[in-house]
mmCIF file of C-alpha atoms and ligand atoms in Angstrom:
data_model
loop_
_atom_site.group_PDB
_atom_site.id
_atom_site.type_symbol
_atom_site.label_atom_id
_atom_site.label_comp_id
_atom_site.label_asym_id
_atom_site.label_seq_id
_atom_site.Cartn_x
_atom_site.Cartn_y
_atom_site.Cartn_z
ATOM 1 C CA UNK U 257 31.661 -45.661 -113.566
ATOM 2 C CA UNK U 258 33.388 -46.152 -116.919
ATOM 3 C CA UNK U 259 34.216 -49.722 -117.857
ATOM 4 C CA UNK U 260 37.893 -50.382 -117.268
ATOM 5 C CA UNK U 261 38.150 -53.304 -119.670
ATOM 6 C CA UNK U 262 36.930 -53.935 -123.195
ATOM 7 C CA UNK U 263 33.585 -55.708 -123.200
ATOM 8 C CA UNK U 264 32.077 -58.334 -125.458
ATOM 9 C CA UNK U 265 29.552 -57.122 -127.978
ATOM 10 C CA UNK U 266 26.291 -55.992 -126.318
ATOM 11 C CA UNK U 267 24.261 -58.755 -127.919
ATOM 12 C CA UNK U 268 26.744 -61.460 -126.926
ATOM 13 C CA UNK U 269 26.865 -60.064 -123.410
ATOM 14 C CA UNK U 270 23.047 -60.014 -123.155
ATOM 15 C CA UNK U 271 22.897 -63.621 -124.305
ATOM 16 C CA UNK U 272 25.427 -64.587 -121.650
ATOM 17 C CA UNK U 273 23.558 -62.718 -118.937
ATOM 18 C CA UNK U 274 20.354 -64.642 -119.675
ATOM 19 C CA UNK U 275 21.836 -68.148 -119.700
ATOM 20 C CA UNK U 276 24.530 -68.682 -117.053
ATOM 21 C CA UNK U 277 27.723 -67.968 -118.983
ATOM 22 C CA UNK U 278 30.355 -70.663 -119.455
ATOM 23 C CA UNK U 279 33.968 -69.836 -118.717
ATOM 24 C CA UNK U 280 37.134 -71.867 -118.523
ATOM 25 C CA UNK U 281 38.692 -72.106 -115.082
ATOM 26 C CA UNK U 282 42.401 -72.801 -114.709
ATOM 27 C CA UNK U 283 43.321 -72.935 -110.998
ATOM 28 C CA UNK U 284 47.041 -72.962 -111.852
ATOM 29 C CA UNK U 285 50.100 -73.833 -109.775
ATOM 30 C CA UNK U 286 51.484 -72.705 -106.407
ATOM 31 C CA UNK U 287 49.136 -70.188 -104.778
ATOM 32 C CA UNK U 288 46.872 -70.388 -107.848
ATOM 33 C CA UNK U 289 44.221 -72.737 -106.410
ATOM 34 C CA UNK U 290 44.052 -70.669 -103.192
ATOM 35 C CA UNK U 291 43.591 -67.261 -104.844
ATOM 36 C CA UNK U 292 41.375 -68.560 -107.643
ATOM 37 C CA UNK U 293 39.245 -70.285 -104.999
ATOM 38 C CA UNK U 294 38.926 -66.876 -103.315
ATOM 39 C CA UNK U 295 37.900 -65.213 -106.583
ATOM 40 C CA UNK U 296 35.236 -67.889 -107.196
ATOM 41 C CA UNK U 297 33.730 -67.339 -103.740
ATOM 42 C CA UNK U 298 33.568 -63.584 -104.264
ATOM 43 C CA UNK U 299 32.058 -63.926 -107.764
ATOM 44 C CA UNK U 300 29.384 -66.240 -106.367
ATOM 45 C CA UNK U 301 28.729 -63.846 -103.475
ATOM 46 C CA UNK U 302 28.323 -61.030 -106.003
ATOM 47 C CA UNK U 303 25.360 -63.003 -107.330
ATOM 48 C CA UNK U 304 26.837 -64.120 -110.642
ATOM 49 C CA UNK U 305 26.426 -67.754 -111.632
ATOM 50 C CA UNK U 306 29.008 -69.053 -114.064
ATOM 51 C CA UNK U 307 29.252 -72.578 -115.389
ATOM 52 C CA UNK U 308 32.965 -73.223 -114.966
ATOM 53 C CA UNK U 309 34.739 -75.618 -117.286
ATOM 54 C CA UNK U 310 37.647 -76.592 -115.044
ATOM 55 C CA UNK U 311 40.907 -77.350 -116.855
ATOM 56 C CA UNK U 312 44.500 -78.048 -115.866
ATOM 57 C CA UNK U 313 47.592 -76.351 -117.260
ATOM 58 C CA UNK U 314 51.259 -76.033 -116.339
ATOM 59 C CA UNK U 315 52.799 -78.223 -113.652
ATOM 60 C CA UNK U 316 49.358 -79.456 -112.518
ATOM 61 C CA UNK U 317 48.582 -80.719 -116.045
ATOM 62 C CA UNK U 318 52.039 -82.197 -116.426
ATOM 63 C CA UNK U 319 51.445 -84.272 -113.290
ATOM 64 C CA UNK U 320 47.962 -85.296 -114.372
ATOM 65 C CA UNK U 321 48.249 -85.740 -118.153
ATOM 66 C CA UNK U 322 52.011 -85.680 -118.726
ATOM 67 C CA UNK U 323 51.373 -82.579 -120.851
ATOM 68 C CA UNK U 324 51.514 -78.980 -119.524
ATOM 69 C CA UNK U 325 49.047 -77.784 -122.205
ATOM 70 C CA UNK U 326 46.572 -80.627 -122.907
ATOM 71 C CA UNK U 327 44.336 -80.497 -126.003
ATOM 72 C CA UNK U 328 41.213 -80.305 -123.782
ATOM 73 C CA UNK U 329 42.525 -77.038 -122.339
ATOM 74 C CA UNK U 330 42.979 -75.403 -125.737
ATOM 75 C CA UNK U 331 39.606 -76.732 -126.940
ATOM 76 C CA UNK U 332 37.884 -75.356 -123.844
ATOM 77 C CA UNK U 333 39.489 -71.926 -124.269
ATOM 78 C CA UNK U 334 38.467 -71.804 -127.925
ATOM 79 C CA UNK U 335 34.931 -72.896 -127.060
ATOM 80 C CA UNK U 336 34.254 -70.558 -124.134
ATOM 81 C CA UNK U 337 36.346 -67.586 -125.294
ATOM 82 C CA UNK U 338 36.820 -66.473 -121.700
ATOM 83 C CA UNK U 339 38.874 -67.801 -118.806
ATOM 84 C CA UNK U 340 39.897 -67.063 -115.251
ATOM 85 C CA UNK U 341 43.372 -68.385 -114.686
ATOM 86 C CA UNK U 342 45.808 -68.859 -111.820
ATOM 87 C CA UNK U 343 49.569 -68.503 -112.305
ATOM 88 C CA UNK U 344 51.541 -71.290 -113.971
ATOM 89 C CA UNK U 345 54.986 -72.451 -112.992
ATOM 90 C CA UNK U 346 57.789 -72.056 -115.527
ATOM 91 C CA UNK U 347 61.191 -73.448 -114.599
ATOM 92 C CA UNK U 348 64.175 -71.122 -114.897
ATOM 93 C CA UNK U 349 66.681 -72.023 -117.614
ATOM 94 C CA UNK U 350 65.252 -75.525 -118.173
ATOM 95 C CA UNK U 351 62.055 -77.503 -118.718
ATOM 96 C CA UNK U 352 59.102 -76.893 -121.030
ATOM 97 C CA UNK U 353 58.420 -73.529 -122.659
ATOM 98 C CA UNK U 354 56.228 -71.088 -120.720
ATOM 99 C CA UNK U 355 52.601 -72.204 -121.050
ATOM 100 C CA UNK U 356 51.530 -68.594 -120.545
ATOM 101 C CA UNK U 357 53.472 -67.579 -123.645
ATOM 102 C CA UNK U 358 52.113 -70.635 -125.471
ATOM 103 C CA UNK U 359 48.469 -69.808 -124.590
ATOM 104 C CA UNK U 360 48.836 -66.140 -125.513
ATOM 105 C CA UNK U 361 50.389 -67.032 -128.868
ATOM 106 C CA UNK U 362 48.087 -69.953 -129.680
ATOM 107 C CA UNK U 363 44.938 -67.949 -128.958
ATOM 108 C CA UNK U 364 46.465 -64.718 -130.293
ATOM 109 C CA UNK U 365 45.757 -62.869 -127.047
ATOM 110 C CA UNK U 366 47.852 -59.965 -128.195
ATOM 111 C CA UNK U 367 47.049 -57.326 -125.593
ATOM 112 C CA UNK U 368 47.972 -57.605 -121.948
ATOM 113 C CA UNK U 369 46.199 -55.016 -119.799
ATOM 114 C CA UNK U 370 47.287 -54.300 -116.229
ATOM 115 C CA UNK U 371 45.426 -51.489 -114.460
ATOM 116 C CA UNK U 372 47.570 -50.398 -111.506
ATOM 117 C CA UNK U 373 45.915 -48.084 -109.011
ATOM 118 C CA UNK U 374 46.673 -46.967 -105.441
ATOM 119 C CA UNK U 375 44.336 -48.147 -102.697
ATOM 120 C CA UNK U 376 43.716 -45.919 -99.717
ATOM 121 C CA UNK U 377 44.827 -47.776 -96.613
ATOM 122 C CA UNK U 378 47.798 -49.390 -98.380
ATOM 123 C CA UNK U 379 50.828 -47.346 -97.390
ATOM 124 C CA UNK U 380 53.190 -46.630 -100.274
ATOM 125 C CA UNK U 381 55.485 -43.694 -101.125
ATOM 126 C CA UNK U 382 52.930 -42.266 -103.582
ATOM 127 C CA UNK U 383 49.187 -41.775 -103.358
ATOM 128 C CA UNK U 384 46.903 -41.658 -106.363
ATOM 129 C CA UNK U 385 48.992 -43.836 -108.653
ATOM 130 C CA UNK U 386 46.759 -44.572 -111.617
ATOM 131 C CA UNK U 387 48.600 -46.342 -114.412
ATOM 132 C CA UNK U 388 47.351 -48.529 -117.222
ATOM 133 C CA UNK U 389 50.031 -50.854 -118.536
ATOM 134 C CA UNK U 390 49.380 -52.133 -122.072
ATOM 135 C CA UNK U 391 51.880 -54.808 -123.057
ATOM 136 C CA UNK U 392 52.259 -56.485 -126.449
ATOM 137 C CA UNK U 393 51.852 -60.168 -125.734
ATOM 138 C CA UNK U 394 52.865 -62.224 -128.750
ATOM 139 C CA UNK U 395 56.362 -61.368 -129.955
ATOM 140 C CA UNK U 396 59.609 -59.576 -128.999
ATOM 141 C CA UNK U 397 62.170 -61.749 -127.183
ATOM 142 C CA UNK U 398 59.290 -64.051 -126.196
ATOM 143 C CA UNK U 399 59.239 -65.456 -129.735
ATOM 144 C CA UNK U 400 61.070 -68.440 -128.205
ATOM 145 C CA UNK U 401 63.637 -68.496 -131.013
ATOM 146 C CA UNK U 402 66.936 -69.275 -129.315
ATOM 147 C CA UNK U 403 69.949 -71.177 -130.531
ATOM 148 C CA UNK U 404 73.539 -71.895 -129.683
ATOM 149 C CA UNK U 405 75.606 -70.369 -132.454
ATOM 150 C CA UNK U 406 78.845 -71.879 -131.204
ATOM 151 C CA UNK U 407 79.899 -73.351 -127.887
ATOM 152 C CA UNK U 408 79.467 -70.615 -125.285
ATOM 153 C CA UNK U 409 77.580 -68.307 -127.663
ATOM 154 C CA UNK U 410 73.787 -68.177 -127.801
ATOM 155 C CA UNK U 411 71.369 -66.006 -129.686
ATOM 156 C CA UNK U 412 67.806 -65.104 -128.646
ATOM 157 C CA UNK U 413 65.850 -63.537 -131.471
ATOM 158 C CA UNK U 414 63.773 -60.419 -130.861
ATOM 159 C CA UNK U 415 60.898 -60.279 -133.323
ATOM 160 C CA UNK U 416 58.956 -57.036 -133.836
ATOM 161 C CA UNK U 417 56.422 -56.733 -136.644
ATOM 162 C CA UNK U 418 54.524 -53.726 -137.938
ATOM 163 C CA UNK U 419 51.241 -55.658 -137.713
ATOM 164 C CA UNK U 420 51.578 -56.537 -134.025
ATOM 165 C CA UNK U 421 52.973 -53.097 -133.157
ATOM 166 C CA UNK U 422 50.107 -51.311 -134.883
ATOM 167 C CA UNK U 423 47.396 -53.404 -133.275
ATOM 168 C CA UNK U 424 48.790 -53.047 -129.734
ATOM 169 C CA UNK U 425 49.143 -49.299 -130.251
ATOM 170 C CA UNK U 426 45.542 -49.181 -131.461
ATOM 171 C CA UNK U 427 44.425 -51.176 -128.402
ATOM 172 C CA UNK U 428 46.183 -48.669 -126.108
ATOM 173 C CA UNK U 429 44.677 -45.635 -127.836
ATOM 174 C CA UNK U 430 41.212 -47.183 -128.023
ATOM 175 C CA UNK U 431 41.418 -47.992 -124.317
ATOM 176 C CA UNK U 432 42.526 -44.413 -123.623
ATOM 177 C CA UNK U 433 39.695 -42.982 -125.721
ATOM 178 C CA UNK U 434 36.960 -45.132 -124.173
ATOM 179 C CA UNK U 435 38.132 -44.512 -120.635
ATOM 180 C CA UNK U 436 38.862 -40.792 -121.034
ATOM 181 C CA UNK U 437 42.565 -41.165 -120.349
ATOM 182 C CA UNK U 438 44.741 -38.214 -121.263
ATOM 183 C CA UNK U 439 47.985 -39.635 -122.589
ATOM 184 C CA UNK U 440 49.721 -42.697 -123.988
ATOM 185 C CA UNK U 441 53.486 -43.073 -123.496
ATOM 186 C CA UNK U 442 55.370 -45.519 -125.710
ATOM 187 C CA UNK U 443 58.335 -46.951 -123.813
ATOM 188 C CA UNK U 444 61.284 -48.178 -125.860
ATOM 189 C CA UNK U 445 65.022 -48.558 -126.338
ATOM 190 C CA UNK U 446 65.146 -47.353 -129.936
ATOM 191 C CA UNK U 447 68.390 -45.502 -129.292
ATOM 192 C CA UNK U 448 70.057 -48.951 -129.205
ATOM 193 C CA UNK U 449 67.607 -51.246 -131.058
ATOM 194 C CA UNK U 450 67.054 -48.806 -133.867
ATOM 195 C CA UNK U 451 65.352 -51.263 -136.187
ATOM 196 C CA UNK U 452 63.100 -53.292 -133.871
ATOM 197 C CA UNK U 453 62.137 -50.668 -131.295
ATOM 198 C CA UNK U 454 62.340 -48.104 -134.085
ATOM 199 C CA UNK U 455 59.599 -49.976 -135.953
ATOM 200 C CA UNK U 456 57.498 -50.226 -132.783
ATOM 201 C CA UNK U 457 57.717 -46.437 -132.345
ATOM 202 C CA UNK U 458 57.000 -45.731 -135.994
ATOM 203 C CA UNK U 459 53.779 -47.740 -135.742
ATOM 204 C CA UNK U 460 52.823 -46.110 -132.424
ATOM 205 C CA UNK U 461 53.312 -42.652 -133.959
ATOM 206 C CA UNK U 462 51.162 -43.513 -136.963
ATOM 207 C CA UNK U 463 48.320 -44.719 -134.713
ATOM 208 C CA UNK U 464 48.767 -41.712 -132.380
ATOM 209 C CA UNK U 465 48.106 -39.392 -135.332
ATOM 210 C CA UNK U 466 44.592 -40.830 -135.543
ATOM 211 C CA UNK U 467 43.850 -39.797 -131.926
ATOM 212 C CA UNK U 468 44.617 -36.066 -131.775
ATOM 213 C CA UNK U 469 42.765 -35.602 -128.467
ATOM 214 C CA UNK U 470 45.098 -38.032 -126.638
ATOM 215 C CA UNK U 471 48.594 -36.793 -125.864
ATOM 216 C CA UNK U 472 51.328 -39.071 -127.201
ATOM 217 C CA UNK U 473 54.769 -39.263 -125.565
ATOM 218 C CA UNK U 474 57.822 -41.463 -125.928
ATOM 219 C CA UNK U 475 60.366 -42.359 -123.279
ATOM 220 C CA UNK U 476 63.449 -44.597 -123.204
ATOM 221 C CA UNK U 477 62.793 -47.520 -120.860
ATOM 222 C CA UNK U 478 65.600 -46.849 -118.373
ATOM 223 C CA UNK U 479 64.621 -43.207 -117.934
ATOM 224 C CA UNK U 480 60.958 -44.254 -117.756
ATOM 225 C CA UNK U 481 61.742 -46.604 -114.830
ATOM 226 C CA UNK U 482 63.472 -43.800 -112.969
ATOM 227 C CA UNK U 483 60.579 -41.441 -113.591
ATOM 228 C CA UNK U 484 58.022 -44.056 -112.598
ATOM 229 C CA UNK U 485 59.605 -44.433 -109.151
ATOM 230 C CA UNK U 486 60.011 -40.674 -108.651
ATOM 231 C CA UNK U 487 56.968 -39.180 -110.371
ATOM 232 C CA UNK U 488 54.426 -41.868 -111.360
ATOM 233 C CA UNK U 489 51.653 -39.318 -111.826
ATOM 234 C CA UNK U 490 53.421 -38.033 -114.937
ATOM 235 C CA UNK U 491 52.280 -41.224 -116.727
ATOM 236 C CA UNK U 492 48.824 -42.388 -117.704
ATOM 237 C CA UNK U 493 48.586 -45.254 -120.259
ATOM 238 C CA UNK U 494 51.915 -47.013 -120.874
ATOM 239 C CA UNK U 495 52.442 -48.792 -124.189
ATOM 240 C CA UNK U 496 55.216 -51.383 -124.177
ATOM 241 C CA UNK U 497 56.672 -54.294 -126.085
ATOM 242 C CA UNK U 498 56.496 -57.693 -124.421
ATOM 243 C CA UNK U 499 59.709 -57.757 -122.348
ATOM 244 C CA UNK U 500 59.630 -54.144 -121.165
ATOM 245 C CA UNK U 501 55.940 -54.602 -120.356
ATOM 246 C CA UNK U 502 56.643 -57.683 -118.259
ATOM 247 C CA UNK U 503 59.297 -55.907 -116.205
ATOM 248 C CA UNK U 504 57.733 -52.456 -115.952
ATOM 249 C CA UNK U 505 54.329 -53.828 -114.906
ATOM 250 C CA UNK U 506 55.909 -55.507 -111.862
ATOM 251 C CA UNK U 507 57.641 -52.223 -111.064
ATOM 252 C CA UNK U 508 54.252 -50.508 -111.255
ATOM 253 C CA UNK U 509 52.774 -53.165 -108.950
ATOM 254 C CA UNK U 510 55.470 -52.268 -106.428
ATOM 255 C CA UNK U 511 54.306 -48.649 -106.530
ATOM 256 C CA UNK U 512 50.833 -49.548 -105.272
ATOM 257 C CA UNK U 513 51.693 -52.136 -102.625
ATOM 258 C CA UNK U 514 52.888 -55.265 -104.395
ATOM 259 C CA UNK U 515 52.040 -58.146 -106.655
ATOM 260 C CA UNK U 516 49.150 -59.317 -104.499
ATOM 261 C CA UNK U 517 47.064 -56.312 -105.540
ATOM 262 C CA UNK U 518 47.293 -55.989 -109.318
ATOM 263 C CA UNK U 519 44.902 -57.720 -111.712
ATOM 264 C CA UNK U 520 45.418 -58.351 -115.394
ATOM 265 C CA UNK U 521 43.875 -59.605 -118.602
ATOM 266 C CA UNK U 522 44.997 -60.867 -121.986
ATOM 267 C CA UNK U 523 42.735 -59.841 -124.860
ATOM 268 C CA UNK U 524 42.486 -61.104 -128.427
ATOM 269 C CA UNK U 525 39.903 -60.767 -131.175
ATOM 270 C CA UNK U 526 38.177 -63.985 -130.134
ATOM 271 C CA UNK U 527 38.518 -64.101 -126.382
ATOM 272 C CA UNK U 528 40.247 -63.149 -123.178
ATOM 273 C CA UNK U 529 42.062 -64.746 -120.253
ATOM 274 C CA UNK U 530 41.950 -62.954 -116.908
ATOM 275 C CA UNK U 531 44.786 -63.453 -114.425
ATOM 276 C CA UNK U 532 46.628 -61.649 -111.650
ATOM 277 C CA UNK U 533 50.011 -60.155 -112.468
ATOM 278 C CA UNK U 534 51.766 -62.293 -109.850
ATOM 279 C CA UNK U 535 53.274 -65.745 -110.256
ATOM 280 C CA UNK U 536 52.955 -68.966 -108.290
ATOM 281 C CA UNK U 537 54.652 -67.495 -105.184
ATOM 282 C CA UNK U 538 56.297 -70.823 -104.265
ATOM 283 C CA UNK U 539 57.590 -69.385 -100.971
ATOM 284 C CA UNK U 540 54.036 -69.068 -99.582
ATOM 285 C CA UNK U 541 52.124 -71.648 -101.663
ATOM 286 C CA UNK U 542 49.766 -73.965 -99.801
ATOM 287 C CA UNK U 543 50.047 -71.944 -96.568
ATOM 288 C CA UNK U 544 46.857 -69.873 -96.804
ATOM 289 C CA UNK U 545 49.002 -66.714 -96.821
ATOM 290 C CA UNK U 546 48.563 -65.355 -100.355
ATOM 291 C CA UNK U 547 46.818 -62.045 -100.885
ATOM 292 C CA UNK U 548 43.637 -62.873 -102.836
ATOM 293 C CA UNK U 549 42.918 -59.300 -104.000
ATOM 294 C CA UNK U 550 44.724 -59.483 -107.369
ATOM 295 C CA UNK U 551 42.796 -62.637 -108.299
ATOM 296 C CA UNK U 552 39.498 -61.174 -107.039
ATOM 297 C CA UNK U 553 40.043 -58.019 -109.115
ATOM 298 C CA UNK U 554 40.943 -60.151 -112.138
ATOM 299 C CA UNK U 555 37.628 -61.946 -111.600
ATOM 300 C CA UNK U 556 35.920 -58.533 -111.533
ATOM 301 C CA UNK U 557 37.570 -57.633 -114.849
ATOM 302 C CA UNK U 558 36.221 -60.870 -116.277
ATOM 303 C CA UNK U 559 32.690 -60.123 -115.062
ATOM 304 C CA UNK U 560 32.836 -56.712 -116.701
ATOM 305 C CA UNK U 561 33.959 -58.330 -119.951
ATOM 306 C CA UNK U 562 31.002 -60.704 -119.997
ATOM 307 C CA UNK U 563 28.474 -58.007 -119.204
ATOM 308 C CA UNK U 564 28.180 -58.109 -115.399
ATOM 309 C CA UNK U 565 29.540 -54.626 -114.801
ATOM 310 C CA UNK U 566 27.458 -53.972 -111.703
ATOM 311 C CA UNK U 567 28.667 -57.108 -109.897
ATOM 312 C CA UNK U 568 32.229 -56.269 -110.954
ATOM 313 C CA UNK U 569 31.885 -52.817 -109.403
ATOM 314 C CA UNK U 570 30.608 -54.321 -106.130
ATOM 315 C CA UNK U 571 33.595 -56.667 -106.010
ATOM 316 C CA UNK U 572 36.059 -53.837 -106.619
ATOM 317 C CA UNK U 573 34.447 -51.584 -104.039
ATOM 318 C CA UNK U 574 34.372 -54.374 -101.444
ATOM 319 C CA UNK U 575 38.067 -55.167 -101.952
ATOM 320 C CA UNK U 576 38.907 -51.457 -101.738
ATOM 321 C CA UNK U 577 36.947 -51.036 -98.497
ATOM 322 C CA UNK U 578 38.702 -54.011 -96.866
ATOM 323 C CA UNK U 579 42.062 -52.507 -97.821
ATOM 324 C CA UNK U 580 40.994 -49.081 -96.610
ATOM 325 C CA UNK U 581 39.820 -50.299 -93.197
ATOM 326 C CA UNK U 582 43.158 -52.078 -92.759
ATOM 327 C CA UNK U 583 41.751 -54.557 -90.231
ATOM 328 C CA UNK U 584 41.918 -57.787 -92.236
ATOM 329 C CA UNK U 585 45.089 -57.813 -94.324
ATOM 330 C CA UNK U 586 47.416 -60.571 -95.457
ATOM 331 C CA UNK U 587 51.085 -60.526 -94.463
ATOM 332 C CA UNK U 588 52.362 -58.912 -97.657
ATOM 333 C CA UNK U 589 50.383 -55.829 -96.567
ATOM 334 C CA UNK U 590 51.639 -55.941 -92.998
ATOM 335 C CA UNK U 591 48.638 -57.807 -91.553
ATOM 336 C CA UNK U 592 48.157 -61.254 -90.033
ATOM 337 C CA UNK U 593 45.095 -62.500 -91.890
ATOM 338 C CA UNK U 594 45.008 -65.639 -93.986
ATOM 339 C CA UNK U 595 43.853 -65.831 -97.604
ATOM 340 C CA UNK U 596 40.523 -67.211 -96.422
ATOM 341 C CA UNK U 597 40.033 -64.539 -93.749
ATOM 342 C CA UNK U 598 40.681 -61.744 -96.224
ATOM 343 C CA UNK U 599 38.339 -63.346 -98.756
ATOM 344 C CA UNK U 600 35.611 -63.584 -96.105
ATOM 345 C CA UNK U 601 36.155 -59.895 -95.260
ATOM 346 C CA UNK U 602 35.661 -58.937 -98.926
ATOM 347 C CA UNK U 603 32.445 -60.969 -99.048
ATOM 348 C CA UNK U 604 31.175 -59.318 -95.834
ATOM 349 C CA UNK U 605 31.968 -55.909 -97.315
ATOM 350 C CA UNK U 606 29.687 -56.672 -100.255
ATOM 351 C CA UNK U 607 26.620 -57.138 -98.038
HETATM 352 P P1 NAI M 835 55.960 -64.453 -107.950
HETATM 353 O O1 NAI M 835 55.045 -63.388 -108.411
HETATM 354 O O2 NAI M 835 55.417 -65.804 -107.872
HETATM 355 O O3 NAI M 835 56.530 -64.072 -106.485
HETATM 356 C C1 NAI M 835 57.339 -62.920 -106.252
HETATM 357 C C2 NAI M 835 57.169 -62.496 -104.777
HETATM 358 O O4 NAI M 835 55.867 -61.926 -104.601
HETATM 359 C C3 NAI M 835 57.261 -63.670 -103.814
HETATM 360 O O5 NAI M 835 57.916 -63.241 -102.641
HETATM 361 C C4 NAI M 835 55.807 -63.998 -103.510
HETATM 362 O O6 NAI M 835 55.600 -64.570 -102.247
HETATM 363 C C5 NAI M 835 55.143 -62.633 -103.611
HETATM 364 N N1 NAI M 835 53.747 -62.778 -104.049
HETATM 365 C C6 NAI M 835 53.321 -63.096 -105.298
HETATM 366 N N2 NAI M 835 51.996 -63.181 -105.307
HETATM 367 C C7 NAI M 835 51.563 -62.902 -104.054
HETATM 368 C C8 NAI M 835 50.285 -62.846 -103.441
HETATM 369 N N3 NAI M 835 49.145 -63.084 -104.127
HETATM 370 N N4 NAI M 835 50.230 -62.548 -102.118
HETATM 371 C C9 NAI M 835 51.331 -62.320 -101.413
HETATM 372 N N5 NAI M 835 52.575 -62.352 -101.942
HETATM 373 C C10 NAI M 835 52.687 -62.657 -103.249
HETATM 374 O O7 NAI M 835 57.236 -64.412 -108.902
HETATM 375 P P2 NAI M 835 58.442 -65.432 -109.041
HETATM 376 O O8 NAI M 835 58.855 -65.947 -107.701
HETATM 377 O O9 NAI M 835 59.422 -64.719 -109.855
HETATM 378 O O10 NAI M 835 57.884 -66.623 -109.926
HETATM 379 C C11 NAI M 835 57.425 -67.869 -109.399
HETATM 380 C C12 NAI M 835 56.851 -68.706 -110.537
HETATM 381 O O11 NAI M 835 55.690 -68.078 -111.083
HETATM 382 C C13 NAI M 835 57.809 -68.930 -111.720
HETATM 383 O O12 NAI M 835 57.703 -70.279 -112.134
HETATM 384 C C14 NAI M 835 57.296 -67.982 -112.787
HETATM 385 O O13 NAI M 835 57.594 -68.399 -114.072
HETATM 386 C C15 NAI M 835 55.795 -68.024 -112.499
HETATM 387 N N6 NAI M 835 55.056 -66.853 -112.978
HETATM 388 C C16 NAI M 835 53.845 -67.088 -113.592
HETATM 389 C C17 NAI M 835 53.068 -66.050 -113.996
HETATM 390 C C18 NAI M 835 51.755 -66.372 -114.647
HETATM 391 O O14 NAI M 835 51.365 -67.527 -114.742
HETATM 392 N N7 NAI M 835 51.011 -65.387 -115.131
HETATM 393 C C19 NAI M 835 53.478 -64.649 -113.810
HETATM 394 C C20 NAI M 835 54.734 -64.500 -113.124
HETATM 395 C C21 NAI M 835 55.490 -65.571 -112.737
#
């Protein structure tokens, strides 16, 4: 099976396979500790030993260190270059800036990859959805530049640069090339934001010219959303700026059965952080109800990245077989199982 995620250099991966690799572990907030705990159990059951450097971030770190992004966390991420992370809480309209955005910017994790595939056994309007969402992770309206121009008038600045647009486009096309994907669709609103989204498209087109065997398309984001929910098979790799990518990837998750199923990763030149697409799910946190599959599959993506492709494949196949048999499912999938029961079923399926 083709690797679904970029991998570390062969030599680095071989080194890591010999000595137990070190990775940063961020359990996160809300359901984070529950689903990350599940991923750890499945990774261990897959026979991979990792020396975890456990760190706090977000609300957990604020409680413990009075700082949502302690220095030790950043140092650990720089040292290990790889992390498995649970979701972090970000208050709406108040409080500290998103620590996710902060980590992605600080470590220059510019590419967010969200493979979104149908699972047999999970009933959704479409079968065979197979979408790769590639989201630019470092700029756009997430630049965090906001100010009150006058009372009752605020501005949020959307930043798009040629450098970041080119490198995310290259990431998408390289991914497509390595994984034999047929097309890349750039999603935009350049009819309105002619300069910013216009620049993004210009860069995507220039990179597309270097990959003549991969079809390149463009689609305005509103029309793309409509087409995604009526004909998802007409897309393959989606290339998006930060905000559209955030929104459209949740839409794509809905197409395959919900947020509990979709893994993700943030890649930079020097490292990667693996995390599920979903957030802290405060409505079910601490109740042993969260679907662990997205976190388990994120763990599998991490194993592939560090050179344990075979164990990653076993994890993915075990999760898929549990979903297919439909006997042990969490409530979001219409079942009655707890997080722990579903995790145990995945582990049984590996043996
Ligand atoms: P959410 O993803 O936490 O929850 C949305 C809905 O999906 C809820 O009904 C929740 O119960 C359900 N859900 C999510 N994960 C699930 C799982 N594993 N199993 C079963 N059901 C699941 O999104 P929401 O409510 O908008 O955000 C809550 C918090 O999470 C916010 O503070 C937000 O900023 C943060 N967040 C963090 C992310 C990250 O750290 N990467 C990503 C998205 C949101």
